Coordinates of N, CA and C in Angstrom, one line a residue:
M1 N -15.0 2.7 30.3 CA -14.8 3.4 30.8 C -13.9 4.8 30.4
R2 N -13.9 5.7 31.3 CA -13.3 6.6 31.1 C -12.1 7.0 32.2
L3 N -10.9 7.3 31.4 CA -9.7 7.9 32.2 C -9.8 9.1 32.2
P4 N -9.0 9.1 33.7 CA -8.8 10.3 34.2 C -8.2 11.2 33.3
A5 N -8.5 12.9 33.3 CA -8.2 13.6 32.4 C -7.3 13.5 32.2
T6 N -5.5 13.5 33.1 CA -4.3 13.6 32.6 C -4.0 12.3 32.3
P7 N -3.8 11.3 32.7 CA -3.5 10.2 31.8 C -4.0 9.8 30.3
L8 N -5.2 10.2 30.4 CA -5.5 10.1 28.8 C -5.2 11.3 28.0
K9 N -4.6 12.5 28.7 CA -4.0 13.3 28.0 C -2.5 12.7 28.0
V10 N -1.9 12.0 28.6 CA -0.2 11.6 28.4 C -0.8 10.0 27.1
L11 N -1.7 9.7 27.7 CA -2.3 8.8 26.3 C -2.3 9.2 25.2
A12 N -3.2 10.4 24.6 CA -3.3 11.1 23.2 C -1.8 10.9 23.2
R13 N -0.9 11.6 24.0 CA 0.7 12.8 23.3 C 1.4 10.9 23.0
R14 N 1.4 9.9 24.1 CA 2.3 9.5 23.5 C 1.3 8.6 22.2
G15 N 0.4 8.2 22.3 CA 0.0 7.8 21.4 C -0.3 7.9 19.9
L16 N -0.4 9.5 19.9 CA -0.2 10.5 18.9 C 1.3 10.4 18.3
V17 N 2.2 10.3 19.4 CA 4.1 9.9 18.5 C 4.1 8.5 18.3
C18 N 3.5 7.6 18.9 CA 3.5 6.6 18.2 C 2.6 6.1 17.5
L19 N 1.7 6.1 17.0 CA 1.1 6.5 16.2 C 1.0 7.0 14.4
G20 N 2.0 8.0 14.8 CA 2.1 8.3 13.9 C 3.4 8.5 13.7
A21 N 4.6 6.7 14.2 CA 5.8 7.0 13.6 C 5.6 5.6 12.8
L22 N 4.2 5.7 11.9 CA 4.3 4.2 11.4 C 5.1 4.2 10.1
V23 N 6.1 5.1 9.5 CA 6.7 4.5 8.7 C 8.5 5.7 8.3
T24 N 10.1 5.1 7.1 CA 10.9 6.2 7.3 C 11.2 6.8 5.2
W25 N 11.9 7.5 4.4 CA 12.5 7.1 2.9 C 13.7 6.5 3.3
S26 N 13.2 5.7 1.8 CA 14.2 4.4 1.0 C 13.7 4.6 -0.5
H27 N 14.4 3.3 -0.9 CA 13.7 3.0 -2.5 C 12.7 1.8 -2.2
A28 N 12.3 1.8 -1.4 CA 11.4 0.9 -1.4 C 9.9 1.4 -1.5
A29 N 8.5 1.0 -2.1 CA 7.3 1.8 -2.5 C 6.4 1.6 -0.7
A30 N 5.7 2.8 -0.7 CA 4.5 2.0 -0.2 C 3.6 1.4 -0.1
D31 N 3.1 0.8 0.8 CA 2.1 0.1 0.4 C 0.7 1.1 0.1
P32 N 0.2 0.2 -1.1 CA -1.0 1.6 -1.6 C -2.6 1.2 -0.9
M33 N -2.0 0.3 0.0 CA -3.2 -0.6 1.0 C -3.8 0.9 2.0
L34 N -2.6 1.3 2.6 CA -2.3 2.3 3.6 C -2.4 3.9 2.8
A35 N -2.6 4.3 1.7 CA -3.0 5.7 1.9 C -4.5 5.7 2.0
G36 N -4.8 7.5 2.2 CA -5.5 7.8 2.6 C -5.7 8.6 3.9
C37 N -6.9 8.1 4.4 CA -6.7 9.1 6.1 C -7.8 7.7 6.9
W38 N -7.4 7.5 8.3 CA -7.9 6.1 9.3 C -8.1 7.4 10.7
Q39 N -9.2 6.7 11.1 CA -10.0 7.4 12.1 C -8.9 6.3 13.7
A40 N -8.2 6.6 15.0 CA -8.4 5.8 15.3 C -9.5 5.4 16.1
V41 N -9.7 4.4 16.4 CA -10.6 3.7 17.6 C -10.3 3.5 19.0
R42 N -9.1 2.6 18.9 CA -9.1 2.2 20.3 C -7.5 2.2 19.7
I43 N -6.6 2.8 21.3 CA -5.2 2.8 21.6 C -4.9 2.4 22.4
V44 N -4.2 1.4 22.7 CA -4.2 0.6 23.9 C -2.3 0.9 24.1
L45 N -2.0 1.7 25.6 CA -0.8 1.6 25.6 C -0.2 1.1 26.9
Y46 N 0.5 -0.2 27.1 CA 1.3 -1.4 28.0 C 2.0 -0.6 28.4
T47 N 2.6 -0.6 30.0 CA 3.4 0.1 30.2 C 4.2 -0.6 31.1
N48 N 5.8 0.0 31.2 CA 7.0 -1.2 31.8 C 6.1 -1.9 33.4
D49 N 5.6 -0.8 33.7 CA 5.1 -1.3 35.1 C 3.8 -2.1 35.5
G50 N 3.4 -2.6 34.3 CA 2.3 -3.6 34.1 C 0.7 -2.8 34.0
G51 N 0.9 -1.4 33.8 CA -0.2 -0.6 33.7 C -0.6 -0.8 32.0
K52 N -1.6 -0.5 32.0 CA -2.3 -0.5 30.6 C -3.3 0.9 30.6
M53 N -2.7 1.6 29.7 CA -4.4 3.0 29.4 C -4.8 2.8 28.1
E54 N -6.3 3.0 28.3 CA -6.5 3.0 26.6 C -7.7 3.9 26.5
D55 N -7.3 3.8 24.8 CA -8.6 5.2 24.7 C -9.2 5.0 23.2
T56 N -10.7 5.3 23.7 CA -11.6 5.1 22.3 C -12.2 6.0 22.1
S57 N -10.5 7.0 22.7 CA -12.3 9.0 22.0 C -12.5 8.9 20.0
G58 N -11.6 8.6 19.7 CA -11.7 8.8 18.2 C -11.0 10.0 17.3
R59 N -9.9 10.5 18.8 CA -9.9 11.7 18.5 C -8.6 11.9 17.8
C60 N -7.9 10.7 17.2 CA -6.5 11.2 16.3 C -6.5 10.2 15.1
T61 N -6.0 11.0 14.4 CA -6.8 10.2 12.9 C -4.8 10.4 12.4
L62 N -4.9 9.7 11.0 CA -3.6 9.7 10.5 C -4.4 9.5 9.1
R63 N -2.9 10.3 8.0 CA -3.3 10.5 7.0 C -2.1 9.9 6.0
F64 N -2.0 9.3 5.4 CA -0.8 8.2 4.7 C -0.5 9.0 3.4
E65 N 0.3 9.3 2.8 CA 0.9 10.2 1.5 C 2.0 9.2 0.9
A66 N 2.0 9.6 -0.3 CA 3.3 8.4 -0.9 C 4.4 8.4 -0.2
E67 N 5.6 9.1 0.2 CA 6.4 9.0 1.7 C 5.6 10.0 2.8
R68 N 4.9 10.5 3.0 CA 4.5 11.4 4.4 C 3.1 10.6 5.0
L69 N 3.7 10.9 6.2 CA 2.4 10.0 7.6 C 2.0 11.2 8.3
T70 N 1.0 12.6 7.9 CA 0.5 12.8 8.8 C -0.1 12.5 10.2
S71 N 0.1 13.1 11.3 CA -0.4 12.1 12.6 C -1.4 13.1 13.5
T72 N -2.6 13.2 13.5 CA -3.7 14.3 14.4 C -3.8 14.0 15.3
C73 N -4.0 14.9 16.3 CA -4.9 14.1 17.7 C -5.4 15.2 18.4
V74 N -6.8 15.8 18.5 CA -7.4 16.6 19.5 C -7.0 16.7 21.0
T75 N -6.5 17.7 21.5 CA -6.6 17.4 23.1 C -7.1 18.1 23.7
S76 N -6.8 18.8 24.2 CA -7.9 19.4 26.0 C -6.7 20.5 25.4
T77 N -5.8 20.8 25.5 CA -5.0 21.9 25.0 C -5.3 22.4 23.3
G78 N -5.7 21.5 22.3 CA -5.8 22.3 21.2 C -5.3 20.9 20.2
T79 N -4.8 21.1 19.1 CA -4.1 19.9 18.3 C -3.1 20.0 17.6
A80 N -2.5 18.1 18.2 CA -1.5 18.7 18.0 C -1.0 17.6 16.9
T81 N -0.1 18.4 16.1 CA 0.6 17.9 14.7 C 1.4 17.2 14.6
T82 N 1.9 15.9 14.1 CA 3.6 15.3 14.6 C 3.5 14.7 12.6
T83 N 4.1 15.0 11.5 CA 4.7 14.7 10.7 C 5.6 13.7 10.4
Y84 N 5.1 12.7 9.5 CA 7.1 11.6 8.9 C 7.2 11.1 7.8
G85 N 7.9 10.8 7.3 CA 8.1 10.1 6.2 C 8.3 8.7 6.2
Y86 N 8.0 8.1 6.0 CA 7.8 6.4 6.5 C 8.1 5.6 4.4
R87 N 8.2 4.9 4.9 CA 9.3 3.3 4.2 C 7.8 1.8 4.3
T88 N 8.1 1.2 3.8 CA 7.5 0.0 4.0 C 8.8 -1.2 3.9
I89 N 9.2 -2.0 5.5 CA 10.0 -2.3 4.5 C 10.1 -3.7 4.3
R90 N 8.9 -4.5 5.2 CA 8.6 -5.1 4.1 C 6.5 -5.8 4.2
P91 N 6.2 -6.2 3.8 CA 5.0 -6.6 3.3 C 3.9 -6.4 5.3
D92 N 4.4 -6.0 6.2 CA 3.5 -6.1 6.6 C 4.4 -4.9 8.3
A93 N 4.8 -4.8 7.5 CA 5.8 -3.7 8.2 C 6.5 -1.9 8.2
Y94 N 6.6 -1.4 8.7 CA 6.6 -0.3 7.7 C 7.9 0.4 9.0
V95 N 8.2 1.5 8.8 CA 9.5 2.2 9.4 C 9.1 3.7 9.6
T96 N 9.3 4.5 10.2 CA 9.4 6.2 10.3 C 10.3 6.6 11.0
T97 N 10.7 8.0 10.6 CA 10.7 9.2 10.6 C 10.1 10.7 11.3
M98 N 10.1 10.8 12.2 CA 9.5 11.9 12.6 C 10.5 12.8 12.3
T99 N 9.6 14.2 11.2 CA 10.4 15.4 10.0 C 10.1 16.8 11.4
G100 N 8.5 16.5 11.9 CA 8.0 17.9 12.3 C 7.1 16.8 13.4
S101 N 6.8 18.2 14.2 CA 5.7 18.0 15.7 C 5.6 19.3 16.2
S102 N 4.1 19.1 16.1 CA 3.3 20.9 17.3 C 4.2 20.7 18.6
F103 N 4.4 19.7 19.4 CA 4.7 19.3 20.8 C 5.7 18.3 20.9
R104 N 6.6 17.4 20.1 CA 7.4 16.7 20.9 C 9.2 16.5 20.2
T105 N 9.4 19.0 19.9 CA 10.5 18.4 19.1 C 11.9 17.5 19.2
D106 N 12.2 17.1 20.4 CA 13.0 16.5 21.0 C 13.1 15.0 20.7
L107 N 12.1 15.0 19.7 CA 12.2 13.1 19.1 C 12.3 13.7 17.5
L108 N 12.6 15.0 17.4 CA 12.7 15.3 15.6 C 13.8 13.8 15.2
G109 N 13.8 13.6 14.2 CA 14.5 12.6 14.0 C 15.1 11.0 14.1
S110 N 13.8 11.1 15.1 CA 14.3 9.4 15.6 C 13.4 8.3 14.9
T111 N 12.8 7.2 15.0 CA 12.9 6.2 14.2 C 12.0 4.9 14.9
R112 N 11.0 4.6 13.9 CA 10.4 3.6 14.3 C 9.0 2.8 13.7
E113 N 9.7 1.4 13.8 CA 9.3 0.2 12.9 C 7.9 -0.2 13.3
Y114 N 6.6 -0.3 12.7 CA 5.1 -1.2 12.9 C 5.5 -2.3 12.3
G115 N 4.8 -3.0 12.8 CA 4.0 -4.3 12.6 C 2.6 -4.1 11.4
Y116 N 1.8 -4.4 11.0 CA 1.0 -3.8 10.7 C -0.2 -4.5 9.9
R117 N -1.5 -4.8 9.9 CA -2.3 -5.4 9.0 C -3.8 -4.7 8.8
I118 N -4.2 -5.0 7.8 CA -5.5 -4.1 7.2 C -6.3 -5.2 6.9
D119 N -7.5 -5.2 7.1 CA -8.1 -6.1 7.3 C -9.8 -5.0 6.9
G120 N -9.7 -5.3 5.3 CA -10.9 -4.4 5.3 C -10.6 -2.9 5.5
D121 N -11.2 -2.1 5.6 CA -11.6 -0.9 6.4 C -10.9 -1.0 7.5
R122 N -9.9 -1.7 8.0 CA -9.8 -1.2 9.9 C -8.0 -1.8 10.2
L123 N -7.3 -0.4 10.2 CA -6.4 -0.6 10.3 C -5.1 -1.4 11.5
F124 N -4.6 -2.1 11.8 CA -3.7 -2.9 13.3 C -2.6 -2.6 12.9
T125 N -2.0 -1.8 14.3 CA -0.1 -1.6 14.4 C -0.7 -2.0 15.8
V126 N 1.2 -2.1 15.8 CA 2.1 -3.2 16.9 C 2.7 -2.1 16.8
T127 N 3.7 -1.6 17.8 CA 5.3 -0.9 18.2 C 5.7 -1.8 19.2
T128 N 6.9 -1.4 18.8 CA 7.3 -0.8 20.4 C 8.7 0.5 21.0
P129 N 8.1 1.6 21.1 CA 8.8 2.3 21.7 C 10.2 2.4 21.5
P130 N 10.8 3.1 20.4 CA 12.1 3.6 21.3 C 12.6 3.9 22.4
S131 N 13.6 3.3 23.6 CA 13.8 4.0 25.2 C 13.8 5.4 25.3
A132 N 13.9 6.1 24.8 CA 14.3 7.8 24.1 C 13.2 7.7 24.3
A133 N 11.4 6.9 23.8 CA 10.7 8.2 23.9 C 9.7 7.2 25.3
S134 N 10.5 6.4 26.1 CA 9.5 5.3 27.3 C 11.3 5.4 28.0
P135 N 11.5 6.5 29.0 CA 11.7 6.4 30.3 C 11.4 5.4 31.1
A136 N 11.8 4.5 31.9 CA 11.8 3.7 32.6 C 11.6 4.2 34.2
P137 N 10.8 3.7 35.2 CA 10.1 2.6 34.7 C 9.1 2.7 34.1
T138 N 8.4 3.9 34.2 CA 6.8 4.1 33.7 C 6.3 3.8 32.5
G139 N 7.5 4.1 31.6 CA 7.2 4.4 30.3 C 6.3 3.1 29.5
T140 N 6.4 3.7 27.6 CA 5.2 3.0 27.4 C 6.5 2.1 26.6
R141 N 5.5 0.4 27.1 CA 6.6 -0.5 26.9 C 5.9 -1.0 25.3
R142 N 5.0 -0.9 25.1 CA 4.0 -1.1 23.8 C 2.5 -0.6 22.8
V143 N 2.3 -0.5 22.6 CA 1.7 0.7 21.3 C 0.4 -0.7 20.5
E144 N -0.7 -0.5 20.3 CA -1.1 -1.2 19.7 C -2.6 -0.1 19.5
S145 N -2.9 -0.2 18.1 CA -3.9 0.4 17.6 C -4.9 0.3 16.4
E146 N -6.0 0.3 16.7 CA -7.2 0.5 15.6 C -7.2 1.5 14.6
A147 N -7.4 1.5 13.8 CA -8.2 2.6 12.8 C -9.1 2.5 11.7
T148 N -10.2 2.6 11.3 CA -10.9 2.5 10.6 C -10.9 3.2 9.2
R149 N -10.8 2.9 8.0 CA -11.1 3.9 6.6 C -11.8 5.4 6.9
I150 N -11.3 6.6 6.9 CA -12.7 7.4 6.9 C -11.8 8.0 5.6
A151 N -13.3 9.4 4.7 CA -12.3 10.2 4.1 C -11.7 11.1 3.9
C152 N -10.6 11.1 3.8 CA -9.2 12.4 3.7 C -10.7 14.1 3.7
P153 N -10.1 14.6 4.6 CA -10.9 16.1 4.5 C -11.0 17.1 3.8

């Protein structure tokens, strides 16, 4: 089932911010299994008011490098790109700090923790956005995603 354009745009933007926020700098090594490019095949946003929005369009990608994560989503108004510093904080989690964004400059410097699991060529993530990015009562409560490994462009 396709969502109307407006909620999908909101989903893509929130998903971009949430997907992209997957890792911050420190002395911890990046997980080599994250390295490379991933295409989102499913992003699910659970809202504070009990709603759920799902995007299966595949229009968002992540590129993990040594200490940098780049999230790119194609939207109805163009391409949205967000960059993050990241680090793994334990075997199943990483934290990100937003360092640049083509659309959410108000969130620069924000930090977010992600739980993740890699199963073959699939990356599964989950996060609870910080309160600043999730105004009540209809803000995003939780974001889950599934991505598949792809060749980097």
